[in-house]
N, CA, C and O atoms as a DFTB+ gen file, in Angstrom:
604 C
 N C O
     1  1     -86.360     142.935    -155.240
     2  2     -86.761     141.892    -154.321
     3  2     -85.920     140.638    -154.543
     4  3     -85.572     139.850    -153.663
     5  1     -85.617     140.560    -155.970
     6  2     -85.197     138.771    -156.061
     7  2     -83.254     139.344    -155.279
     8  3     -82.590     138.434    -154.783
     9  1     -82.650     140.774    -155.296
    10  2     -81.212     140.895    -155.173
    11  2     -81.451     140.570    -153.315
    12  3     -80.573     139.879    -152.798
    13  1     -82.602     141.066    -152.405
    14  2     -82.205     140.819    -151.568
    15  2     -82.458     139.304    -150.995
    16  3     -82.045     138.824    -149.939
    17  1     -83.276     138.687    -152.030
    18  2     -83.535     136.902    -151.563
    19  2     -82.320     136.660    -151.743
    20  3     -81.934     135.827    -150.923
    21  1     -81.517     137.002    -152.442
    22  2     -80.192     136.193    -153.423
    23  2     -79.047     136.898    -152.068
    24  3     -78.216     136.153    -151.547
    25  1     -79.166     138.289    -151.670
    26  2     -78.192     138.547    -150.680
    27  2     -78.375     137.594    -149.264
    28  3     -77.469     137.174    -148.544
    29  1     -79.625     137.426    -149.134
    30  2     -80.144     136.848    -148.029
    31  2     -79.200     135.100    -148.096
    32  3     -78.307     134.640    -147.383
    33  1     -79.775     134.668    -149.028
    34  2     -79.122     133.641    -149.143
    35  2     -77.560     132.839    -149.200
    36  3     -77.300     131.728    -148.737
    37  1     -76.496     133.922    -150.024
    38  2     -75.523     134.075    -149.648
    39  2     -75.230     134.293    -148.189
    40  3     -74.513     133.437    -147.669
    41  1     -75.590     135.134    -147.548
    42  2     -75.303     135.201    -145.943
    43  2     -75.305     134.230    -144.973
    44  3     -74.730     134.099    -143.892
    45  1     -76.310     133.394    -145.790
    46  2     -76.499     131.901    -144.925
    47  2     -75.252     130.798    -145.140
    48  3     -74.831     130.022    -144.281
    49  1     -74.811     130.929    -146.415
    50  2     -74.336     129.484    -147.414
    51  2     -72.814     129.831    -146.282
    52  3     -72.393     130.892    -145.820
    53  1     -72.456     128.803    -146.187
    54  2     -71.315     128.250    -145.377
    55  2     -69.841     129.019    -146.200
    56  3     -69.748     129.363    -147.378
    57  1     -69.098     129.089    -145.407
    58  2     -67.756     130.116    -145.572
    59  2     -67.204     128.854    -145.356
    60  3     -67.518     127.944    -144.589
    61  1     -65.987     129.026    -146.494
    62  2     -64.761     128.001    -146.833
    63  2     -63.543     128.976    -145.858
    64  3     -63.279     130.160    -146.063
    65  1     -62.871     127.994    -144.666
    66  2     -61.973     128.408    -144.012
    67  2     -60.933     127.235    -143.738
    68  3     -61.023     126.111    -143.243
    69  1     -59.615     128.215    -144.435
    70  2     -58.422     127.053    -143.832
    71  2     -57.758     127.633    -142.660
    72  3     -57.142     128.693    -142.553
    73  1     -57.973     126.855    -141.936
    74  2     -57.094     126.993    -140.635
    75  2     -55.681     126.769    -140.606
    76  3     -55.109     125.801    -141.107
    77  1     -55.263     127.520    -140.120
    78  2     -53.921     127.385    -139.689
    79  2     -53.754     127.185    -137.969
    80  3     -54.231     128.011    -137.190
    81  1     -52.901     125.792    -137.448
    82  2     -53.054     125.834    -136.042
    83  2     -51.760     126.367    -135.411
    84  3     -50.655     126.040    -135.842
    85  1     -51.937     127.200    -134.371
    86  2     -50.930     127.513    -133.991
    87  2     -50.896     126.962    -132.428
    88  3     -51.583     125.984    -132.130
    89  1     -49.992     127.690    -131.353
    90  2     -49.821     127.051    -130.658
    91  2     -51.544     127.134    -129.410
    92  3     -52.364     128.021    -129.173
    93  1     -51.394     125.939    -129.019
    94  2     -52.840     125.697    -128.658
    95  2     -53.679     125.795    -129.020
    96  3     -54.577     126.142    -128.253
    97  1     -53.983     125.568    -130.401
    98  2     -54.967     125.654    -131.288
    99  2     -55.883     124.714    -132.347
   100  3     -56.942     124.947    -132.930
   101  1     -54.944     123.486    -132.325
   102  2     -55.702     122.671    -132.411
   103  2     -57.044     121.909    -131.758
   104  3     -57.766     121.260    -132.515
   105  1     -57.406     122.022    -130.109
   106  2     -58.794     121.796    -129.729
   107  2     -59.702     123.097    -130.502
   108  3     -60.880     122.884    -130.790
   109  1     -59.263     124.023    -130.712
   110  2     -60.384     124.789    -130.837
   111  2     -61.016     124.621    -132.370
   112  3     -62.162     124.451    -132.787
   113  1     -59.552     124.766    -133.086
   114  2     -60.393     124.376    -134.235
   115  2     -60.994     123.182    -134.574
   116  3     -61.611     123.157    -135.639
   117  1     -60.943     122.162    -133.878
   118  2     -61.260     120.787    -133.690
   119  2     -63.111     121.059    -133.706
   120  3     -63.974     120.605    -134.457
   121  1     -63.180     121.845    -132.716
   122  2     -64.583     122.049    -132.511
   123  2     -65.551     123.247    -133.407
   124  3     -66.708     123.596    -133.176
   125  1     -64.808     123.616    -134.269
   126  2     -65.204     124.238    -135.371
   127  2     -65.596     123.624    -136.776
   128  3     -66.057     124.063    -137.830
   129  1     -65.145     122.260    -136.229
   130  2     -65.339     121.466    -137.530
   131  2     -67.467     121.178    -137.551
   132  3     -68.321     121.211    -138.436
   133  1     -67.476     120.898    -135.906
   134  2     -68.693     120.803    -135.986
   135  2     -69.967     122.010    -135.760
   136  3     -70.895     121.887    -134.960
   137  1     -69.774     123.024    -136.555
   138  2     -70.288     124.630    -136.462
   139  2     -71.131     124.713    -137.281
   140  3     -70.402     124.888    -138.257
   141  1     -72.526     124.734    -137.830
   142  2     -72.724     124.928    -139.055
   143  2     -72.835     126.389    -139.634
   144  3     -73.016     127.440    -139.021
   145  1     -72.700     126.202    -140.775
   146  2     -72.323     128.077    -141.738
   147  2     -70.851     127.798    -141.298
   148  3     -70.636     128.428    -140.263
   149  1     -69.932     127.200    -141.637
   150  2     -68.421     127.205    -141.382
   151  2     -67.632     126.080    -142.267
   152  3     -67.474     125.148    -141.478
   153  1     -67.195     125.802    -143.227
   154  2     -66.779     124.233    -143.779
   155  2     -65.371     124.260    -143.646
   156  3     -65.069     125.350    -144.130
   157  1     -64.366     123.719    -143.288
   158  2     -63.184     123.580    -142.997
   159  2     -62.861     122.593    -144.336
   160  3     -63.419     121.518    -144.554
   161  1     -61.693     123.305    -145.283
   162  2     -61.092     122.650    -146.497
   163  2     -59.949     122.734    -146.435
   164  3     -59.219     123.531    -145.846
   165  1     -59.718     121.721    -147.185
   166  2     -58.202     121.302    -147.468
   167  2     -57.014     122.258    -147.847
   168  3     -55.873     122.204    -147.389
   169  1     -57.509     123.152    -148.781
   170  2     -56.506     124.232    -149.381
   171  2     -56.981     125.373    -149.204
   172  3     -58.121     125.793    -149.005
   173  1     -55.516     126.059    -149.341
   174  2     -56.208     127.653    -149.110
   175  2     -56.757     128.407    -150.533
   176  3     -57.104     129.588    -150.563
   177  1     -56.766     127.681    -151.465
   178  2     -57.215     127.410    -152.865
   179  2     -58.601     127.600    -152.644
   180  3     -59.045     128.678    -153.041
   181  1     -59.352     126.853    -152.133
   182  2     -60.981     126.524    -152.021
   183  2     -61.175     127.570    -150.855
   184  3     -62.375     127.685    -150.605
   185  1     -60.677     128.069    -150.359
   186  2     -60.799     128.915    -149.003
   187  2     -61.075     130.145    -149.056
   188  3     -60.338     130.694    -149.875
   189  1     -62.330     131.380    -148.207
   190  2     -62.057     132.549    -148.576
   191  2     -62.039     133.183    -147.344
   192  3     -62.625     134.256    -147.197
   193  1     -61.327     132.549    -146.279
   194  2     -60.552     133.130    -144.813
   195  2     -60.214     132.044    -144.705
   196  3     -60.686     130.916    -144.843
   197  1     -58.897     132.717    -144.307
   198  2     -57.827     132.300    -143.777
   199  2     -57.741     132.279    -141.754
   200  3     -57.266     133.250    -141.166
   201  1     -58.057     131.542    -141.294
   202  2     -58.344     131.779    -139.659
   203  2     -56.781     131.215    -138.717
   204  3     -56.555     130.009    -138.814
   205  1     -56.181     131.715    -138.209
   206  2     -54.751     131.605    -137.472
   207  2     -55.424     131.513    -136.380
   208  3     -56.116     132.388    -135.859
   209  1     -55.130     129.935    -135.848
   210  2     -55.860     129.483    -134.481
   211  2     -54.536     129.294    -133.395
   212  3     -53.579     128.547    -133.597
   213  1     -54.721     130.097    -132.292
   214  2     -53.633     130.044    -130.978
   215  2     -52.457     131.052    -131.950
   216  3     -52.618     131.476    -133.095
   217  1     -51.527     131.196    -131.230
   218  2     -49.779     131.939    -131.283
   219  2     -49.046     131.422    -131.987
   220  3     -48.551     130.328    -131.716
   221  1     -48.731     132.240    -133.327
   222  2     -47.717     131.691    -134.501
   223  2     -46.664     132.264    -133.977
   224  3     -46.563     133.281    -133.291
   225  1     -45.771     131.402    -134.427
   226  2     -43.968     131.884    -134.287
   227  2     -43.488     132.974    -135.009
   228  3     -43.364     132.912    -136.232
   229  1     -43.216     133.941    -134.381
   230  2     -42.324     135.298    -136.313
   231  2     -41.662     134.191    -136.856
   232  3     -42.020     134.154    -138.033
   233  1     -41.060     133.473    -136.681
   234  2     -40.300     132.747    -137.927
   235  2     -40.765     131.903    -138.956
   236  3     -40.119     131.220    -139.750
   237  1     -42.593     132.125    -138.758
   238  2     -43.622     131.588    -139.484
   239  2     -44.358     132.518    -140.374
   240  3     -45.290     132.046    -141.025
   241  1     -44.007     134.037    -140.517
   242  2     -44.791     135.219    -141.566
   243  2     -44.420     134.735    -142.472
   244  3     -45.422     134.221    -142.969
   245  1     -43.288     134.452    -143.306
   246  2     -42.824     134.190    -144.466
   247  2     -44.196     133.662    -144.772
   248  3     -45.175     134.262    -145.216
   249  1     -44.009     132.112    -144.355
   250  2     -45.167     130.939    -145.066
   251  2     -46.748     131.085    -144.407
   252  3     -47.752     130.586    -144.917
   253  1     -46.718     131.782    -143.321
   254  2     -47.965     132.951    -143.740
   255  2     -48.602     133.713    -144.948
   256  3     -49.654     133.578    -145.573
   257  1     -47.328     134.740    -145.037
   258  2     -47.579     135.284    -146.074
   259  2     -48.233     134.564    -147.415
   260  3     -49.303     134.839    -147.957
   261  1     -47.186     133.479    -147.812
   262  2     -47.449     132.486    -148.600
   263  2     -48.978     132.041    -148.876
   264  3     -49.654     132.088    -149.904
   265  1     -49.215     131.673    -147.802
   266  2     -50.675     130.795    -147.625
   267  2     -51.936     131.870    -147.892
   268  3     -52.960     131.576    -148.509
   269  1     -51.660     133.109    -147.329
   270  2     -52.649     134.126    -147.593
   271  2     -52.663     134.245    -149.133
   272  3     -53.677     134.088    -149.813
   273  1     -51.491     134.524    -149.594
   274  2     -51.335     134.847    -151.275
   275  2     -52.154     133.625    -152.179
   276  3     -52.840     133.867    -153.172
   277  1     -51.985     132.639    -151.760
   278  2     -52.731     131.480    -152.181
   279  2     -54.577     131.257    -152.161
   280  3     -55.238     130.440    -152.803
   281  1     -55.152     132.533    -150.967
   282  2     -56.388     131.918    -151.630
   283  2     -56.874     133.115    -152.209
   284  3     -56.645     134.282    -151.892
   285  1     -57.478     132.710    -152.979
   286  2     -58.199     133.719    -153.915
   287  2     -59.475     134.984    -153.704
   288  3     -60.561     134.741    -153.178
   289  1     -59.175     135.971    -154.090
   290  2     -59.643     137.333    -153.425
   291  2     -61.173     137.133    -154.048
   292  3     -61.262     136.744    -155.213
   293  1     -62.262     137.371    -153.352
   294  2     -61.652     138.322    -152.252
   295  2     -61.737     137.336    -150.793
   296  3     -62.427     136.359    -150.505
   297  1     -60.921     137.936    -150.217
   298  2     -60.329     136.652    -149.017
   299  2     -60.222     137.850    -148.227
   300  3     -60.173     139.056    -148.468
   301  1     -60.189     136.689    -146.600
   302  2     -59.902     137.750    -145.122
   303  2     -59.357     136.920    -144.944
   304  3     -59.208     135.824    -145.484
   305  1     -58.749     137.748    -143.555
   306  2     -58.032     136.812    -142.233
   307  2     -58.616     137.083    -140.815
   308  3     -59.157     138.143    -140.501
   309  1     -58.424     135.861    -139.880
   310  2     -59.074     136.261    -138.229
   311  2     -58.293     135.805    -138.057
   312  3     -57.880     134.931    -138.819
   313  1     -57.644     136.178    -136.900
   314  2     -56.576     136.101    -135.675
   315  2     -57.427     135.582    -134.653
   316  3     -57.981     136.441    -133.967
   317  1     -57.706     134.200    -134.341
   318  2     -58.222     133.874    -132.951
   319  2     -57.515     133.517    -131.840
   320  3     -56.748     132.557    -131.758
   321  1     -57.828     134.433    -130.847
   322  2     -56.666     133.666    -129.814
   323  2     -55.063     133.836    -129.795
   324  3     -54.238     133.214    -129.126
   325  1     -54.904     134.711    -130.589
   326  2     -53.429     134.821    -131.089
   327  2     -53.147     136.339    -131.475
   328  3     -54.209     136.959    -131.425
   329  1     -52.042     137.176    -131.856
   330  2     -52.114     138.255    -132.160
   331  2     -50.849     138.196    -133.371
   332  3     -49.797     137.563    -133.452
   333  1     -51.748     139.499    -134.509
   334  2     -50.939     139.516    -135.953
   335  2     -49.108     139.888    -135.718
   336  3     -48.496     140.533    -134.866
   337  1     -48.780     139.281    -136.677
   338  2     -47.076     139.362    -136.582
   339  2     -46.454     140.118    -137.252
   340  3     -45.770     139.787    -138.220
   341  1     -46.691     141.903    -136.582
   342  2     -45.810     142.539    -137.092
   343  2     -46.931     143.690    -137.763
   344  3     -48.114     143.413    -137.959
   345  1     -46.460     144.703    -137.995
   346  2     -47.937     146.371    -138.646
   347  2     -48.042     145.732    -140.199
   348  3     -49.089     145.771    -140.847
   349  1     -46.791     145.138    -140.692
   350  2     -47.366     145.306    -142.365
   351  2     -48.384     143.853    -143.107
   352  3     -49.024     143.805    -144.158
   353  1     -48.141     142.713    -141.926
   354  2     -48.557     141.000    -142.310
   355  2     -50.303     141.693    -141.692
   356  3     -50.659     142.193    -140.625
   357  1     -50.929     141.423    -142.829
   358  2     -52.639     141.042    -142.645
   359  2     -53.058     142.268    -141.821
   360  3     -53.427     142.044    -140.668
   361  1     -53.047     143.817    -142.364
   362  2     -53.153     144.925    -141.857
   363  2     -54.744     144.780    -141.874
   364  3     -55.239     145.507    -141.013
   365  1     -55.645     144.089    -142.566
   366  2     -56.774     144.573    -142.389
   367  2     -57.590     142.885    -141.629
   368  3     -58.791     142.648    -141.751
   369  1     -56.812     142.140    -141.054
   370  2     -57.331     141.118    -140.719
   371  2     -58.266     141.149    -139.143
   372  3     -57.914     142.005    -138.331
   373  1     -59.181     140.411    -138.846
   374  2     -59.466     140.383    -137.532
   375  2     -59.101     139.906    -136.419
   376  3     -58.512     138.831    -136.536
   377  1     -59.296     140.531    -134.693
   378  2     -58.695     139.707    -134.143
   379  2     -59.545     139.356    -133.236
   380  3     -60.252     140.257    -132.784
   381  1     -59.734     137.892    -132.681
   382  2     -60.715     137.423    -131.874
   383  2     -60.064     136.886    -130.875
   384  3     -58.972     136.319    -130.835
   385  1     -61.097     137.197    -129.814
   386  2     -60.139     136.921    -128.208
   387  2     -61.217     135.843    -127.846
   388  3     -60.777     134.703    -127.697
   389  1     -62.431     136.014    -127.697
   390  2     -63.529     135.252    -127.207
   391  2     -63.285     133.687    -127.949
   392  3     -62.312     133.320    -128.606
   393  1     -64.574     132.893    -127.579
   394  2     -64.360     131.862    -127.844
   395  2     -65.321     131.292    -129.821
   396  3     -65.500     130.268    -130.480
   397  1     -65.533     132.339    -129.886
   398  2     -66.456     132.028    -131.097
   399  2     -66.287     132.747    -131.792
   400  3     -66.788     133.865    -131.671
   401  1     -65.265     132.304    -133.137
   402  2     -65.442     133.645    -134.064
   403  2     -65.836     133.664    -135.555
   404  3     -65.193     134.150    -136.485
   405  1     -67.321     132.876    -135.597
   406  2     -68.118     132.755    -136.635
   407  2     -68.462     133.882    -136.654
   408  3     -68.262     133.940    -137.867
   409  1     -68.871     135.048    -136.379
   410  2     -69.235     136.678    -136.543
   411  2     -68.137     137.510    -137.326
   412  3     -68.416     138.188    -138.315
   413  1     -66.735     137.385    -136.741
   414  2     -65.657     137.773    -137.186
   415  2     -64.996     137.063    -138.176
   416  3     -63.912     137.464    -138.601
   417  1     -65.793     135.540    -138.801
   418  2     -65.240     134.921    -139.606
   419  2     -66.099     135.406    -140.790
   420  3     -65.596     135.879    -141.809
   421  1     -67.444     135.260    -140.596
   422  2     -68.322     135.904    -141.813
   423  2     -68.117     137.359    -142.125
   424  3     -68.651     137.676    -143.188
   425  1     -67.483     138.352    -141.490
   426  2     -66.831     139.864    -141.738
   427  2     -66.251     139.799    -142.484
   428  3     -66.377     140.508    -143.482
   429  1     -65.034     138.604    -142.282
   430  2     -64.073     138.793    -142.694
   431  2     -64.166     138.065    -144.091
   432  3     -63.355     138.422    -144.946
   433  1     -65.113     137.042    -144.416
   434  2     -65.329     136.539    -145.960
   435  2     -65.965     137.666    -146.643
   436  3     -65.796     137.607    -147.861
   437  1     -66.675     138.721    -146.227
   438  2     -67.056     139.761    -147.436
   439  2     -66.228     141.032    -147.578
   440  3     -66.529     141.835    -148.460
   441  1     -64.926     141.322    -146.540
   442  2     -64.209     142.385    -146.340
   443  2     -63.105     142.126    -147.401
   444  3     -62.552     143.181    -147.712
   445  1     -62.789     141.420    -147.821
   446  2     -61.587     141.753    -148.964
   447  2     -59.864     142.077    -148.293
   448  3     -59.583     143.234    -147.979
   449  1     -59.201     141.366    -148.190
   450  2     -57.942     141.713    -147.830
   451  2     -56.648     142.230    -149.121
   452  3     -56.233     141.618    -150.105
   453  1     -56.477     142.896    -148.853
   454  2     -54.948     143.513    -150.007
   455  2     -54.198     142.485    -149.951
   456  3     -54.123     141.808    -148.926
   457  1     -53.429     142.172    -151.212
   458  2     -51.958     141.457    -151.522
   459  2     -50.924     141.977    -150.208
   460  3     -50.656     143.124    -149.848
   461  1     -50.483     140.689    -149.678
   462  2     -49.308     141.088    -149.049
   463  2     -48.198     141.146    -150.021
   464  3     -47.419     142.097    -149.951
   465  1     -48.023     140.134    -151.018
   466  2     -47.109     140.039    -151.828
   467  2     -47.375     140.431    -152.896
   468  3     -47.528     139.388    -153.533
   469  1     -47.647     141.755    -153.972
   470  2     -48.320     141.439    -154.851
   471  2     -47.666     140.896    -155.947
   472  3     -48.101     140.311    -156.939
   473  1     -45.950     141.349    -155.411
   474  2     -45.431     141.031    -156.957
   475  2     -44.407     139.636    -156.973
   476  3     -43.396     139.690    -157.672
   477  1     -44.677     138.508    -156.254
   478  2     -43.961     137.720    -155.609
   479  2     -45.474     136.493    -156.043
   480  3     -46.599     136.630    -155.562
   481  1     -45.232     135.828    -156.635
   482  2     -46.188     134.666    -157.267
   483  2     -46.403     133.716    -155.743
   484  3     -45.506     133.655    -154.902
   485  1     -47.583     133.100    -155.605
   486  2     -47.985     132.405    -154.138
   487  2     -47.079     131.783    -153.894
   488  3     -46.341     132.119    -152.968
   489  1     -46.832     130.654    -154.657
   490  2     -45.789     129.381    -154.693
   491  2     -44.536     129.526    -155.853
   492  3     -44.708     128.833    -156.856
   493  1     -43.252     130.387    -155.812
   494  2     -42.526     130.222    -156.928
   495  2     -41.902     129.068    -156.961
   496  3     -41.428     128.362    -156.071
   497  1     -42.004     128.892    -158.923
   498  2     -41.104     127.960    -159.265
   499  2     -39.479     127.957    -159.092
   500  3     -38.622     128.773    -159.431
   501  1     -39.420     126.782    -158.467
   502  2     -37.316     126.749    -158.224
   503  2     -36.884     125.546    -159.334
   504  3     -37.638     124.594    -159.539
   505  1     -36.150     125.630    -159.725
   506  2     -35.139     124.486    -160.948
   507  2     -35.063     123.165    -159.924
   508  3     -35.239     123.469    -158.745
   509  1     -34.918     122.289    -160.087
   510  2     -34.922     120.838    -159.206
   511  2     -32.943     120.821    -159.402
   512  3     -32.184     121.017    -160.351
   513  1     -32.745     120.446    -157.804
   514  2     -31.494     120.163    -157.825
   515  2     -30.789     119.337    -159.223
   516  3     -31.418     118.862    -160.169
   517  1     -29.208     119.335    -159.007
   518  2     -28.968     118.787    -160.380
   519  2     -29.253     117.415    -159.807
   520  3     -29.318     117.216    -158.594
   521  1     -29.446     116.343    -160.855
   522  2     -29.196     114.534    -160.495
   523  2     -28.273     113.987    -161.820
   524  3     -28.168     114.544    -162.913
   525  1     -27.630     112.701    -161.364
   526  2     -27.223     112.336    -162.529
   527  2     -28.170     111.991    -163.900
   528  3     -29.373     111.981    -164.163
   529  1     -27.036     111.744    -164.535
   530  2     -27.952     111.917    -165.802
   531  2     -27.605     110.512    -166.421
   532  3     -26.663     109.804    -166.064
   533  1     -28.620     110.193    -167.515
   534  2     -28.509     108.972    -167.965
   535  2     -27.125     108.269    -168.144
   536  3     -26.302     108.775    -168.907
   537  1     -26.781     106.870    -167.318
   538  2     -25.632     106.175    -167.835
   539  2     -25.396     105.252    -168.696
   540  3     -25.582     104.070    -168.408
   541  1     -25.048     105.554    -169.623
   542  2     -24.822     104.018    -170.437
   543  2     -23.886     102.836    -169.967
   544  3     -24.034     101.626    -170.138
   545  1     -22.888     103.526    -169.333
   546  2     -22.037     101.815    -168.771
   547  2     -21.547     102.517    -167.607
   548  3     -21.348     103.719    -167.430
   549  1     -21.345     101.221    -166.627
   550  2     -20.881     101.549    -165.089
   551  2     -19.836     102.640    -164.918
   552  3     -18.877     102.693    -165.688
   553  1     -19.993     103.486    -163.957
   554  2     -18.766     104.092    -163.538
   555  2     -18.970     105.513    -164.909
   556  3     -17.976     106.096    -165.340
   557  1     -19.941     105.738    -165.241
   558  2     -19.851     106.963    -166.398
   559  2     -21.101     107.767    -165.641
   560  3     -21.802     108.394    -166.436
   561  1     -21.340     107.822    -164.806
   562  2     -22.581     108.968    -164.124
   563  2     -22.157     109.868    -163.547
   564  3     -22.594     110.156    -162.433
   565  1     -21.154     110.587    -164.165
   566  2     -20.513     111.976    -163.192
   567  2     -20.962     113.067    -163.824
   568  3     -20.692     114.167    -163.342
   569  1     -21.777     112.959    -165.094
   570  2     -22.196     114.387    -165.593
   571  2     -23.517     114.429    -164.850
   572  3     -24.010     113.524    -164.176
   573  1     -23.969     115.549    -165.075
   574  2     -24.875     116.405    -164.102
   575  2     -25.913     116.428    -164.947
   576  3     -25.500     115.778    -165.907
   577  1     -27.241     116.849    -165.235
   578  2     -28.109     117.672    -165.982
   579  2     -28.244     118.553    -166.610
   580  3     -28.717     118.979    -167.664
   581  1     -27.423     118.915    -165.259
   582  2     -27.489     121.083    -165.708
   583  2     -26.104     120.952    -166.343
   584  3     -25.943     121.725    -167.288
   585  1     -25.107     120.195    -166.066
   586  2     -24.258     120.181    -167.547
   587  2     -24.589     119.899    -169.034
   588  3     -24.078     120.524    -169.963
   589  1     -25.523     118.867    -169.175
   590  2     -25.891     118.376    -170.426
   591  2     -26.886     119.467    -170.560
   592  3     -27.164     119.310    -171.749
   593  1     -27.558     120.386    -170.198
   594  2     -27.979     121.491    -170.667
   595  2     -27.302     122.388    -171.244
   596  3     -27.954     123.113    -171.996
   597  1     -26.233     122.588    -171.155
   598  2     -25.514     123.506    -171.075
   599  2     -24.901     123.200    -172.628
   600  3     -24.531     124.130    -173.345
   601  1     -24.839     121.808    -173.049
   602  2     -23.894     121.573    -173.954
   603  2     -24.945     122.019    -175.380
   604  3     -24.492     121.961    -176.523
């Protein structure tokens, strides 16, 4: 009795969703802000769907991909209004045509999505361009960083 008060209750508690807007998609998610059982957050960190509002560009899967890898499993995706980019990006995500997709958004927070990337870290670290490096007197700042590493 107390697992189905406790399931019951979860079902109610509000789903963390970062939106992504795509094209024409900012009114809609605009009006999702005021939905209740729905909280719209900052990162895809705190998030456990990922919702793609209106028509993403293909030259936008990359940092798709990215953003999905970033929130933490178990996580979904909904396609509202828009359609997925490509058979292998968000194979198990939903897609919503209608105008409301709190039904297909709560599916999709207990359905669990696979790694697109699994072996590719969310955000990799890159080395910071070279800059000069400390000068002691004018006209001596031509060494690099990544030279004085080197030495």
């Amino acid at each position: 009795m107390a697992m189905r008060l406790l399931t019951a209750l979860a079902r109610r508690a509000e789903v963390p969703v970062f939106p992504v807007v795509g094209a024409r998609g900012l009114a809609r998610v605009e009006t999702l802000r005021r939905r209740p059982g729905l909280r719209l957050v900052d990162s895809p960190r705190h998030a456990r769907v990922l919702l793609v509002a209106g028509e993403v560009a293909p030259a936008h899967k990359r940092a798709l991909e990215r953003l999905h890898a970033q929130l933490p499993a178990p996580r979904g995706t909904v396609w509202w209004q828009g359609s997925p980019l490509g058979s292998r990006l968000f194979e198990r995500g939903e897609t919503v045509a209608g105008d409301d997709p709190l039904e297909a958004i709560r599916r999709a927070a207990h359905a669990g999505d696979p790694d697109q990337r699994p072996d590719v870290p969310p955000h990799p670290w890159e080395r910071p361009r070279a800059t000069p490096a400390y000068c002691s007197e004018p006209g001596s700042c031509h060494q690099t960083l990544h030279e004085a590493d080197n030495r």
